[in-house]
mmCIF file with all atom_site columns, N, CA and C in Angstrom:
data_model
loop_
_atom_site.group_PDB
_atom_site.id
_atom_site.type_symbol
_atom_site.label_atom_id
_atom_site.label_alt_id
_atom_site.label_comp_id
_atom_site.label_asym_id
_atom_site.label_entity_id
_atom_site.label_seq_id
_atom_site.pdbx_PDB_ins_code
_atom_site.Cartn_x
_atom_site.Cartn_y
_atom_site.Cartn_z
_atom_site.occupancy
_atom_site.B_iso_or_equiv
_atom_site.pdbx_formal_charge
_atom_site.auth_seq_id
_atom_site.auth_comp_id
_atom_site.auth_asym_id
_atom_site.auth_atom_id
_atom_site.pdbx_PDB_model_num
ATOM 1   N N  . MET A 1 1  ? 43.049 45.684 67.862 1.00 93.00 ? 645 MET A N  1
ATOM 2   C CA . MET A 1 1  ? 41.700 44.714 68.574 1.00 93.00 ? 645 MET A CA 1
ATOM 3   C C  . MET A 1 1  ? 42.370 43.431 68.318 1.00 93.00 ? 645 MET A C  1
ATOM 4   N N  . LEU A 1 2  ? 42.583 42.239 69.388 1.00 91.00 ? 646 LEU A N  1
ATOM 5   C CA . LEU A 1 2  ? 42.743 41.170 69.167 1.00 91.00 ? 646 LEU A CA 1
ATOM 6   C C  . LEU A 1 2  ? 41.326 40.378 68.968 1.00 91.00 ? 646 LEU A C  1
ATOM 7   N N  . MET A 1 3  ? 40.792 39.787 68.736 1.00 92.00 ? 647 MET A N  1
ATOM 8   C CA . MET A 1 3  ? 39.707 38.523 68.233 1.00 92.00 ? 647 MET A CA 1
ATOM 9   C C  . MET A 1 3  ? 40.464 37.340 68.175 1.00 92.00 ? 647 MET A C  1
ATOM 10  N N  . VAL A 1 4  ? 39.523 36.534 69.677 1.00 90.00 ? 648 VAL A N  1
ATOM 11  C CA . VAL A 1 4  ? 39.810 35.095 69.835 1.00 90.00 ? 648 VAL A CA 1
ATOM 12  C C  . VAL A 1 4  ? 38.550 34.436 69.549 1.00 90.00 ? 648 VAL A C  1
ATOM 13  N N  . CYS A 1 5  ? 38.700 33.471 68.818 1.00 89.00 ? 649 CYS A N  1
ATOM 14  C CA . CYS A 1 5  ? 37.295 32.564 68.443 1.00 89.00 ? 649 CYS A CA 1
ATOM 15  C C  . CYS A 1 5  ? 37.053 31.439 69.576 1.00 89.00 ? 649 CYS A C  1
ATOM 16  N N  . ASP A 1 6  ? 36.516 31.506 70.395 1.00 82.00 ? 650 ASP A N  1
ATOM 17  C CA . ASP A 1 6  ? 35.996 30.700 71.527 1.00 82.00 ? 650 ASP A CA 1
ATOM 18  C C  . ASP A 1 6  ? 35.948 29.214 70.924 1.00 82.00 ? 650 ASP A C  1
ATOM 19  N N  . ASN A 1 7  ? 36.377 28.557 71.258 1.00 85.00 ? 651 ASN A N  1
ATOM 20  C CA . ASN A 1 7  ? 36.202 27.135 71.287 1.00 85.00 ? 651 ASN A CA 1
ATOM 21  C C  . ASN A 1 7  ? 35.384 26.051 72.147 1.00 85.00 ? 651 ASN A C  1
ATOM 22  N N  . LEU A 1 8  ? 34.724 26.581 72.785 1.00 84.00 ? 652 LEU A N  1
ATOM 23  C CA . LEU A 1 8  ? 33.726 25.832 73.537 1.00 84.00 ? 652 LEU A CA 1
ATOM 24  C C  . LEU A 1 8  ? 32.995 25.026 73.534 1.00 84.00 ? 652 LEU A C  1
ATOM 25  N N  . ASP A 1 9  ? 32.029 25.727 72.196 1.00 89.00 ? 653 ASP A N  1
ATOM 26  C CA . ASP A 1 9  ? 31.030 24.716 71.843 1.00 89.00 ? 653 ASP A CA 1
ATOM 27  C C  . ASP A 1 9  ? 31.447 24.035 70.317 1.00 89.00 ? 653 ASP A C  1
ATOM 28  N N  . GLY A 1 10 ? 32.663 24.175 69.744 1.00 86.00 ? 654 GLY A N  1
ATOM 29  C CA . GLY A 1 10 ? 33.313 23.537 68.821 1.00 86.00 ? 654 GLY A CA 1
ATOM 30  C C  . GLY A 1 10 ? 32.754 24.496 67.387 1.00 86.00 ? 654 GLY A C  1
ATOM 31  N N  . LYS A 1 11 ? 32.292 25.324 67.663 1.00 90.00 ? 655 LYS A N  1
ATOM 32  C CA . LYS A 1 11 ? 31.939 26.254 66.596 1.00 90.00 ? 655 LYS A CA 1
ATOM 33  C C  . LYS A 1 11 ? 33.101 27.726 66.268 1.00 90.00 ? 655 LYS A C  1
ATOM 34  N N  . GLU A 1 12 ? 34.107 27.368 66.708 1.00 90.00 ? 656 GLU A N  1
ATOM 35  C CA . GLU A 1 12 ? 35.588 28.342 66.337 1.00 90.00 ? 656 GLU A CA 1
ATOM 36  C C  . GLU A 1 12 ? 35.931 28.615 65.136 1.00 90.00 ? 656 GLU A C  1
ATOM 37  N N  . ILE A 1 13 ? 35.558 27.768 64.101 1.00 92.00 ? 657 ILE A N  1
ATOM 38  C CA . ILE A 1 13 ? 36.066 27.557 62.502 1.00 92.00 ? 657 ILE A CA 1
ATOM 39  C C  . ILE A 1 13 ? 34.923 28.549 61.878 1.00 92.00 ? 657 ILE A C  1
ATOM 40  N N  . LYS A 1 14 ? 33.583 28.513 62.393 1.00 94.00 ? 658 LYS A N  1
ATOM 41  C CA . LYS A 1 14 ? 32.543 29.546 61.836 1.00 94.00 ? 658 LYS A CA 1
ATOM 42  C C  . LYS A 1 14 ? 32.831 31.093 62.142 1.00 94.00 ? 658 LYS A C  1
ATOM 43  N N  . ARG A 1 15 ? 32.892 30.821 63.460 1.00 93.00 ? 659 ARG A N  1
ATOM 44  C CA . ARG A 1 15 ? 33.417 32.470 64.091 1.00 93.00 ? 659 ARG A CA 1
ATOM 45  C C  . ARG A 1 15 ? 34.747 32.847 63.288 1.00 93.00 ? 659 ARG A C  1
ATOM 46  N N  . LYS A 1 16 ? 35.655 32.083 63.174 1.00 94.00 ? 660 LYS A N  1
ATOM 47  C CA . LYS A 1 16 ? 36.747 32.490 62.202 1.00 94.00 ? 660 LYS A CA 1
ATOM 48  C C  . LYS A 1 16 ? 36.186 32.869 60.926 1.00 94.00 ? 660 LYS A C  1
ATOM 49  N N  . ASN A 1 17 ? 35.657 32.074 60.610 1.00 95.00 ? 661 ASN A N  1
ATOM 50  C CA . ASN A 1 17 ? 35.267 32.419 59.088 1.00 95.00 ? 661 ASN A CA 1
ATOM 51  C C  . ASN A 1 17 ? 33.826 33.853 59.078 1.00 95.00 ? 661 ASN A C  1
ATOM 52  N N  . LEU A 1 18 ? 33.022 33.804 59.983 1.00 95.00 ? 662 LEU A N  1
ATOM 53  C CA . LEU A 1 18 ? 31.984 35.436 60.128 1.00 95.00 ? 662 LEU A CA 1
ATOM 54  C C  . LEU A 1 18 ? 33.066 36.100 60.216 1.00 95.00 ? 662 LEU A C  1
ATOM 55  N N  . PHE A 1 19 ? 33.858 36.525 61.102 1.00 94.00 ? 663 PHE A N  1
ATOM 56  C CA . PHE A 1 19 ? 34.492 37.686 61.197 1.00 94.00 ? 663 PHE A CA 1
ATOM 57  C C  . PHE A 1 19 ? 35.556 37.992 60.037 1.00 94.00 ? 663 PHE A C  1
ATOM 58  N N  . THR A 1 20 ? 36.264 36.934 59.437 1.00 95.00 ? 664 THR A N  1
ATOM 59  C CA . THR A 1 20 ? 36.697 37.008 57.997 1.00 95.00 ? 664 THR A CA 1
ATOM 60  C C  . THR A 1 20 ? 35.881 37.863 57.244 1.00 95.00 ? 664 THR A C  1
ATOM 61  N N  . ARG A 1 21 ? 34.848 37.213 57.347 1.00 96.00 ? 665 ARG A N  1
ATOM 62  C CA . ARG A 1 21 ? 33.671 37.661 55.852 1.00 96.00 ? 665 ARG A CA 1
ATOM 63  C C  . ARG A 1 21 ? 33.124 38.981 56.430 1.00 96.00 ? 665 ARG A C  1
ATOM 64  N N  . TRP A 1 22 ? 32.727 39.464 57.348 1.00 96.00 ? 666 TRP A N  1
ATOM 65  C CA . TRP A 1 22 ? 32.899 41.001 57.912 1.00 96.00 ? 666 TRP A CA 1
ATOM 66  C C  . TRP A 1 22 ? 33.945 41.866 57.439 1.00 96.00 ? 666 TRP A C  1
ATOM 67  N N  . PHE A 1 23 ? 34.871 41.380 57.900 1.00 95.00 ? 667 PHE A N  1
ATOM 68  C CA . PHE A 1 23 ? 36.273 42.396 57.723 1.00 95.00 ? 667 PHE A CA 1
ATOM 69  C C  . PHE A 1 23 ? 36.354 42.672 56.333 1.00 95.00 ? 667 PHE A C  1
ATOM 70  N N  . ASN A 1 24 ? 36.050 41.674 55.290 1.00 96.00 ? 668 ASN A N  1
ATOM 71  C CA . ASN A 1 24 ? 36.290 41.671 54.022 1.00 96.00 ? 668 ASN A CA 1
ATOM 72  C C  . ASN A 1 24 ? 35.000 42.586 53.105 1.00 96.00 ? 668 ASN A C  1
ATOM 73  N N  . GLN A 1 25 ? 34.245 42.300 53.907 1.00 96.00 ? 669 GLN A N  1
ATOM 74  C CA . GLN A 1 25 ? 32.778 42.998 53.249 1.00 96.00 ? 669 GLN A CA 1
ATOM 75  C C  . GLN A 1 25 ? 32.986 44.425 53.791 1.00 96.00 ? 669 GLN A C  1
ATOM 76  N N  . TYR A 1 26 ? 33.092 44.582 55.039 1.00 95.00 ? 670 TYR A N  1
ATOM 77  C CA . TYR A 1 26 ? 33.322 46.181 55.402 1.00 95.00 ? 670 TYR A CA 1
ATOM 78  C C  . TYR A 1 26 ? 34.629 47.077 55.186 1.00 95.00 ? 670 TYR A C  1
ATOM 79  N N  . LYS A 1 27 ? 35.868 46.382 54.944 1.00 94.00 ? 671 LYS A N  1
ATOM 80  C CA . LYS A 1 27 ? 37.256 46.764 54.980 1.00 94.00 ? 671 LYS A CA 1
ATOM 81  C C  . LYS A 1 27 ? 36.723 48.160 54.058 1.00 94.00 ? 671 LYS A C  1
ATOM 82  N N  . ASP A 1 28 ? 37.854 49.114 54.315 1.00 95.00 ? 672 ASP A N  1
ATOM 83  C CA . ASP A 1 28 ? 38.007 50.212 53.942 1.00 95.00 ? 672 ASP A CA 1
ATOM 84  C C  . ASP A 1 28 ? 39.435 50.780 53.685 1.00 95.00 ? 672 ASP A C  1
ATOM 85  N N  . GLY A 1 29 ? 40.176 49.772 53.927 1.00 95.00 ? 673 GLY A N  1
ATOM 86  C CA . GLY A 1 29 ? 41.525 50.173 53.657 1.00 95.00 ? 673 GLY A CA 1
ATOM 87  C C  . GLY A 1 29 ? 42.774 50.543 54.687 1.00 95.00 ? 673 GLY A C  1
ATOM 88  N N  . ASN A 1 30 ? 41.659 51.295 55.803 1.00 97.00 ? 674 ASN A N  1
ATOM 89  C CA . ASN A 1 30 ? 42.347 51.534 57.029 1.00 97.00 ? 674 ASN A CA 1
ATOM 90  C C  . ASN A 1 30 ? 43.200 50.425 58.051 1.00 97.00 ? 674 ASN A C  1
ATOM 91  N N  . ILE A 1 31 ? 42.391 49.669 58.041 1.00 97.00 ? 675 ILE A N  1
ATOM 92  C CA . ILE A 1 31 ? 42.935 48.509 58.760 1.00 97.00 ? 675 ILE A CA 1
ATOM 93  C C  . ILE A 1 31 ? 43.340 47.278 58.408 1.00 97.00 ? 675 ILE A C  1
ATOM 94  N N  . ASP A 1 32 ? 44.377 46.602 58.797 1.00 97.00 ? 676 ASP A N  1
ATOM 95  C CA . ASP A 1 32 ? 45.225 45.518 58.245 1.00 97.00 ? 676 ASP A CA 1
ATOM 96  C C  . ASP A 1 32 ? 44.520 43.937 59.315 1.00 97.00 ? 676 ASP A C  1
ATOM 97  N N  . LYS A 1 33 ? 44.732 42.952 59.068 1.00 97.00 ? 677 LYS A N  1
ATOM 98  C CA . LYS A 1 33 ? 44.201 41.992 59.885 1.00 97.00 ? 677 LYS A CA 1
ATOM 99  C C  . LYS A 1 33 ? 45.469 41.176 59.553 1.00 97.00 ? 677 LYS A C  1
ATOM 100 N N  . TYR A 1 34 ? 45.589 40.568 60.800 1.00 97.00 ? 678 TYR A N  1
ATOM 101 C CA . TYR A 1 34 ? 46.698 39.528 60.941 1.00 97.00 ? 678 TYR A CA 1
ATOM 102 C C  . TYR A 1 34 ? 46.194 38.420 61.093 1.00 97.00 ? 678 TYR A C  1
ATOM 103 N N  . ASP A 1 35 ? 46.263 36.924 60.945 1.00 95.00 ? 679 ASP A N  1
ATOM 104 C CA . ASP A 1 35 ? 45.495 35.981 61.560 1.00 95.00 ? 679 ASP A CA 1
ATOM 105 C C  . ASP A 1 35 ? 46.356 34.975 61.829 1.00 95.00 ? 679 ASP A C  1
ATOM 106 N N  . ALA A 1 36 ? 46.181 34.018 62.831 1.00 94.00 ? 680 ALA A N  1
ATOM 107 C CA . ALA A 1 36 ? 47.073 33.022 63.753 1.00 94.00 ? 680 ALA A CA 1
ATOM 108 C C  . ALA A 1 36 ? 46.329 31.758 64.289 1.00 94.00 ? 680 ALA A C  1
ATOM 109 N N  . SER A 1 37 ? 46.534 30.931 64.298 1.00 90.00 ? 681 SER A N  1
ATOM 110 C CA . SER A 1 37 ? 46.125 30.016 65.208 1.00 90.00 ? 681 SER A CA 1
ATOM 111 C C  . SER A 1 37 ? 47.302 29.100 66.458 1.00 90.00 ? 681 SER A C  1
ATOM 112 N N  . ALA A 1 38 ? 46.447 28.878 67.704 1.00 84.00 ? 682 ALA A N  1
ATOM 113 C CA . ALA A 1 38 ? 47.190 28.463 68.342 1.00 84.00 ? 682 ALA A CA 1
ATOM 114 C C  . ALA A 1 38 ? 46.715 26.717 68.712 1.00 84.00 ? 682 ALA A C  1
ATOM 115 N N  . ASN A 1 39 ? 47.486 25.946 68.452 1.00 81.00 ? 683 ASN A N  1
ATOM 116 C CA . ASN A 1 39 ? 47.317 24.795 68.653 1.00 81.00 ? 683 ASN A CA 1
ATOM 117 C C  . ASN A 1 39 ? 47.914 24.014 69.981 1.00 81.00 ? 683 ASN A C  1
ATOM 118 N N  . THR A 1 40 ? 47.155 23.241 70.568 1.00 75.00 ? 684 THR A N  1
ATOM 119 C CA . THR A 1 40 ? 47.613 22.255 71.427 1.00 75.00 ? 684 THR A CA 1
ATOM 120 C C  . THR A 1 40 ? 46.906 20.912 71.367 1.00 75.00 ? 684 THR A C  1
ATOM 121 N N  . GLU A 1 41 ? 47.300 20.177 71.894 1.00 78.00 ? 685 GLU A N  1
ATOM 122 C CA . GLU A 1 41 ? 46.839 18.555 71.898 1.00 78.00 ? 685 GLU A CA 1
ATOM 123 C C  . GLU A 1 41 ? 45.162 19.064 72.443 1.00 78.00 ? 685 GLU A C  1
ATOM 124 N N  . ASP A 1 42 ? 44.777 20.105 72.816 1.00 78.00 ? 686 ASP A N  1
ATOM 125 C CA . ASP A 1 42 ? 43.479 19.709 73.446 1.00 78.00 ? 686 ASP A CA 1
ATOM 126 C C  . ASP A 1 42 ? 42.653 20.545 72.994 1.00 78.00 ? 686 ASP A C  1
ATOM 127 N N  . TYR A 1 43 ? 43.263 21.531 72.244 1.00 78.00 ? 687 TYR A N  1
ATOM 128 C CA . TYR A 1 43 ? 42.337 22.855 71.470 1.00 78.00 ? 687 TYR A CA 1
ATOM 129 C C  . TYR A 1 43 ? 42.962 23.180 70.234 1.00 78.00 ? 687 TYR A C  1
ATOM 130 N N  . VAL A 1 44 ? 42.287 23.873 69.951 1.00 84.00 ? 688 VAL A N  1
ATOM 131 C CA . VAL A 1 44 ? 42.726 25.119 68.488 1.00 84.00 ? 688 VAL A CA 1
ATOM 132 C C  . VAL A 1 44 ? 41.920 26.315 68.833 1.00 84.00 ? 688 VAL A C  1
ATOM 133 N N  . LEU A 1 45 ? 42.637 27.191 68.998 1.00 86.00 ? 689 LEU A N  1
ATOM 134 C CA . LEU A 1 45 ? 42.093 28.920 69.136 1.00 86.00 ? 689 LEU A CA 1
ATOM 135 C C  . LEU A 1 45 ? 42.497 29.568 67.803 1.00 86.00 ? 689 LEU A C  1
ATOM 136 N N  . TYR A 1 46 ? 41.548 30.203 67.206 1.00 92.00 ? 690 TYR A N  1
ATOM 137 C CA . TYR A 1 46 ? 41.738 30.894 65.958 1.00 92.00 ? 690 TYR A CA 1
ATOM 138 C C  . TYR A 1 46 ? 41.553 32.497 66.534 1.00 92.00 ? 690 TYR A C  1
ATOM 139 N N  . VAL A 1 47 ? 43.099 33.011 66.199 1.00 93.00 ? 691 VAL A N  1
ATOM 140 C CA . VAL A 1 47 ? 42.929 34.540 66.960 1.00 93.00 ? 691 VAL A CA 1
ATOM 141 C C  . VAL A 1 47 ? 43.543 35.595 65.348 1.00 93.00 ? 691 VAL A C  1
ATOM 142 N N  . SER A 1 48 ? 42.729 36.616 65.798 1.00 95.00 ? 692 SER A N  1
ATOM 143 C CA . SER A 1 48 ? 43.519 37.570 64.633 1.00 95.00 ? 692 SER A CA 1
ATOM 144 C C  . SER A 1 48 ? 43.613 39.203 65.480 1.00 95.00 ? 692 SER A C  1
ATOM 145 N N  . ILE A 1 49 ? 44.420 39.803 64.808 1.00 96.00 ? 693 ILE A N  1
ATOM 146 C CA . ILE A 1 49 ? 45.010 40.841 65.021 1.00 96.00 ? 693 ILE A CA 1
ATOM 147 C C  . ILE A 1 49 ? 44.328 41.880 64.233 1.00 96.00 ? 693 ILE A C  1
ATOM 148 N N  . TYR A 1 50 ? 43.898 43.189 64.672 1.00 97.00 ? 694 TYR A N  1
ATOM 149 C CA . TYR A 1 50 ? 43.408 44.405 63.759 1.00 97.00 ? 694 TYR A CA 1
ATOM 150 C C  . TYR A 1 50 ? 43.809 45.324 63.752 1.00 97.00 ? 694 TYR A C  1
ATOM 151 N N  . ILE A 1 51 ? 45.097 46.226 63.363 1.00 97.00 ? 695 ILE A N  1
ATOM 152 C CA . ILE A 1 51 ? 45.358 47.227 63.544 1.00 97.00 ? 695 ILE A CA 1
ATOM 153 C C  . ILE A 1 51 ? 45.712 48.211 62.388 1.00 97.00 ? 695 ILE A C  1
ATOM 154 N N  . HIS A 1 52 ? 45.533 49.302 62.770 1.00 97.00 ? 696 HIS A N  1
ATOM 155 C CA . HIS A 1 52 ? 45.298 50.472 61.865 1.00 97.00 ? 696 HIS A CA 1
ATOM 156 C C  . HIS A 1 52 ? 46.507 50.768 60.945 1.00 97.00 ? 696 HIS A C  1
ATOM 157 N N  . LYS A 1 53 ? 46.492 50.706 59.590 1.00 97.00 ? 697 LYS A N  1
ATOM 158 C CA . LYS A 1 53 ? 47.776 50.905 58.946 1.00 97.00 ? 697 LYS A CA 1
ATOM 159 C C  . LYS A 1 53 ? 48.808 51.799 59.192 1.00 97.00 ? 697 LYS A C  1
ATOM 160 N N  . GLU A 1 54 ? 48.089 53.267 59.991 1.00 97.00 ? 698 GLU A N  1
ATOM 161 C CA . GLU A 1 54 ? 49.331 54.081 60.062 1.00 97.00 ? 698 GLU A CA 1
ATOM 162 C C  . GLU A 1 54 ? 49.694 53.802 61.399 1.00 97.00 ? 698 GLU A C  1
ATOM 163 N N  . ASN A 1 55 ? 49.349 52.959 62.354 1.00 98.00 ? 699 ASN A N  1
ATOM 164 C CA . ASN A 1 55 ? 49.824 52.815 63.959 1.00 98.00 ? 699 ASN A CA 1
ATOM 165 C C  . ASN A 1 55 ? 51.289 53.191 63.996 1.00 98.00 ? 699 ASN A C  1
ATOM 166 N N  . PRO A 1 56 ? 51.929 53.821 64.785 1.00 98.00 ? 700 PRO A N  1
ATOM 167 C CA . PRO A 1 56 ? 53.531 53.908 64.614 1.00 98.00 ? 700 PRO A CA 1
ATOM 168 C C  . PRO A 1 56 ? 54.025 52.765 65.596 1.00 98.00 ? 700 PRO A C  1
ATOM 169 N N  . ASN A 1 57 ? 53.506 51.952 65.990 1.00 98.00 ? 701 ASN A N  1
ATOM 170 C CA . ASN A 1 57 ? 53.905 50.683 66.713 1.00 98.00 ? 701 ASN A CA 1
ATOM 171 C C  . ASN A 1 57 ? 53.616 49.601 65.924 1.00 98.00 ? 701 ASN A C  1
ATOM 172 N N  . LYS A 1 58 ? 52.950 49.607 64.646 1.00 97.00 ? 702 LYS A N  1
ATOM 173 C CA . LYS A 1 58 ? 52.353 48.386 64.003 1.00 97.00 ? 702 LYS A CA 1
ATOM 174 C C  . LYS A 1 58 ? 53.471 47.334 64.219 1.00 97.00 ? 702 LYS A C  1
ATOM 175 N N  . ARG A 1 59 ? 54.583 47.576 63.842 1.00 97.00 ? 703 ARG A N  1
ATOM 176 C CA . ARG A 1 59 ? 55.832 46.516 63.757 1.00 97.00 ? 703 ARG A CA 1
ATOM 177 C C  . ARG A 1 59 ? 55.659 45.605 64.720 1.00 97.00 ? 703 ARG A C  1
ATOM 178 N N  . GLU A 1 60 ? 56.063 46.343 66.310 1.00 97.00 ? 704 GLU A N  1
ATOM 179 C CA . GLU A 1 60 ? 56.013 46.053 67.533 1.00 97.00 ? 704 GLU A CA 1
ATOM 180 C C  . GLU A 1 60 ? 54.777 45.083 68.009 1.00 97.00 ? 704 GLU A C  1
ATOM 181 N N  . LEU A 1 61 ? 53.721 45.662 67.422 1.00 97.00 ? 705 LEU A N  1
ATOM 182 C CA . LEU A 1 61 ? 52.440 45.022 67.687 1.00 97.00 ? 705 LEU A CA 1
ATOM 183 C C  . LEU A 1 61 ? 52.278 43.389 67.077 1.00 97.00 ? 705 LEU A C  1
ATOM 184 N N  . ILE A 1 62 ? 52.647 43.638 66.058 1.00 97.00 ? 706 ILE A N  1
ATOM 185 C CA . ILE A 1 62 ? 52.460 42.309 64.833 1.00 97.00 ? 706 ILE A CA 1
ATOM 186 C C  . ILE A 1 62 ? 53.750 41.108 65.496 1.00 97.00 ? 706 ILE A C  1
ATOM 187 N N  . SER A 1 63 ? 54.582 41.727 65.609 1.00 95.00 ? 707 SER A N  1
ATOM 188 C CA . SER A 1 63 ? 56.120 40.968 66.192 1.00 95.00 ? 707 SER A CA 1
ATOM 189 C C  . SER A 1 63 ? 55.588 40.315 67.497 1.00 95.00 ? 707 SER A C  1
ATOM 190 N N  . ALA A 1 64 ? 55.065 40.990 68.642 1.00 93.00 ? 708 ALA A N  1
ATOM 191 C CA . ALA A 1 64 ? 54.321 40.469 69.806 1.00 93.00 ? 708 ALA A CA 1
ATOM 192 C C  . ALA A 1 64 ? 53.093 39.664 69.746 1.00 93.00 ? 708 ALA A C  1
ATOM 193 N N  . PHE A 1 65 ? 52.287 39.668 68.848 1.00 93.00 ? 709 PHE A N  1
ATOM 194 C CA . PHE A 1 65 ? 50.940 39.300 68.389 1.00 93.00 ? 709 PHE A CA 1
ATOM 195 C C  . PHE A 1 65 ? 51.670 37.797 68.171 1.00 93.00 ? 709 PHE A C  1
ATOM 196 N N  . TYR A 1 66 ? 52.675 37.592 66.992 1.00 92.00 ? 710 TYR A N  1
ATOM 197 C CA . TYR A 1 66 ? 53.040 35.993 66.485 1.00 92.00 ? 710 TYR A CA 1
ATOM 198 C C  . TYR A 1 66 ? 53.734 35.350 67.742 1.00 92.00 ? 710 TYR A C  1
ATOM 199 N N  . ASP A 1 67 ? 54.536 36.172 68.778 1.00 90.00 ? 711 ASP A N  1
ATOM 200 C CA . ASP A 1 67 ? 55.733 35.577 69.741 1.00 90.00 ? 711 ASP A CA 1
ATOM 201 C C  . ASP A 1 67 ? 54.576 35.046 70.690 1.00 90.00 ? 711 ASP A C  1
ATOM 202 N N  . LEU A 1 68 ? 53.178 35.826 70.877 1.00 87.00 ? 712 LEU A N  1
ATOM 203 C CA . LEU A 1 68 ? 52.516 34.868 72.083 1.00 87.00 ? 712 LEU A CA 1
ATOM 204 C C  . LEU A 1 68 ? 51.809 33.655 71.123 1.00 87.00 ? 712 LEU A C  1
ATOM 205 N N  . ILE A 1 69 ? 51.188 33.953 69.888 1.00 87.00 ? 713 ILE A N  1
ATOM 206 C CA . ILE A 1 69 ? 51.033 32.820 69.145 1.00 87.00 ? 713 ILE A CA 1
ATOM 207 C C  . ILE A 1 69 ? 51.909 31.688 69.220 1.00 87.00 ? 713 ILE A C  1
ATOM 208 N N  . LYS A 1 70 ? 53.108 31.792 69.179 1.00 85.00 ? 714 LYS A N  1
ATOM 209 C CA . LYS A 1 70 ? 54.419 30.683 69.225 1.00 85.00 ? 714 LYS A CA 1
ATOM 210 C C  . LYS A 1 70 ? 54.107 30.249 70.649 1.00 85.00 ? 714 LYS A C  1
ATOM 211 N N  . ASN A 1 71 ? 53.898 30.959 71.634 1.00 79.00 ? 715 ASN A N  1
ATOM 212 C CA . ASN A 1 71 ? 53.898 30.235 72.914 1.00 79.00 ? 715 ASN A CA 1
ATOM 213 C C  . ASN A 1 71 ? 52.271 29.808 73.588 1.00 79.00 ? 715 ASN A C  1
ATOM 214 N N  . ASN A 1 72 ? 51.045 29.482 72.332 1.00 72.00 ? 716 ASN A N  1
ATOM 215 C CA . ASN A 1 72 ? 49.914 29.098 72.605 1.00 72.00 ? 716 ASN A CA 1
ATOM 216 C C  . ASN A 1 72 ? 49.303 30.157 73.481 1.00 72.00 ? 716 ASN A C  1
ATOM 217 N N  . LEU A 1 73 ? 49.204 31.482 73.445 1.00 70.00 ? 717 LEU A N  1
ATOM 218 C CA . LEU A 1 73 ? 49.031 32.538 73.945 1.00 70.00 ? 717 LEU A CA 1
ATOM 219 C C  . LEU A 1 73 ? 49.396 32.776 75.435 1.00 70.00 ? 717 LEU A C  1
ATOM 220 N N  . TYR A 1 74 ? 50.432 31.974 75.707 1.00 67.00 ? 718 TYR A N  1
ATOM 221 C CA . TYR A 1 74 ? 51.064 32.474 77.026 1.00 67.00 ? 718 TYR A CA 1
ATOM 222 C C  . TYR A 1 74 ? 52.066 33.702 76.939 1.00 67.00 ? 718 TYR A C  1
ATOM 223 N N  . THR A 1 75 ? 52.487 34.211 77.958 1.00 63.00 ? 719 THR A N  1
ATOM 224 C CA . THR A 1 75 ? 53.012 35.481 77.821 1.00 63.00 ? 719 THR A CA 1
ATOM 225 C C  . THR A 1 75 ? 54.497 34.931 78.207 1.00 63.00 ? 719 THR A C  1
ATOM 226 N N  . ILE A 1 76 ? 55.573 35.272 77.334 1.00 61.00 ? 720 ILE A N  1
ATOM 227 C CA . ILE A 1 76 ? 56.754 34.932 77.537 1.00 61.00 ? 720 ILE A CA 1
ATOM 228 C C  . ILE A 1 76 ? 57.687 36.050 78.685 1.00 61.00 ? 720 ILE A C  1
ATOM 229 N N  . ASP A 1 77 ? 58.326 35.010 79.744 1.00 60.00 ? 721 ASP A N  1
ATOM 230 C CA . ASP A 1 77 ? 58.866 35.350 80.879 1.00 60.00 ? 721 ASP A CA 1
ATOM 231 C C  . ASP A 1 77 ? 60.210 36.168 80.590 1.00 60.00 ? 721 ASP A C  1
#
């Protein structure tokens, strides 16, 4: 699952903190969470990916997630 904190109302950091608090409160050890942010001159987007620990594609998904972040959430051609 991908989570992107909307920044239209300036409350993106509050959303990021809330999702992190929920994750920490309810985690059962089966899901890993990876956080990042995409920064441009116009905005900062906080994003997370949640992956089951035993997902056979975990490494590829994490790699693709961070590649997407490096390109400010635009796909690589």
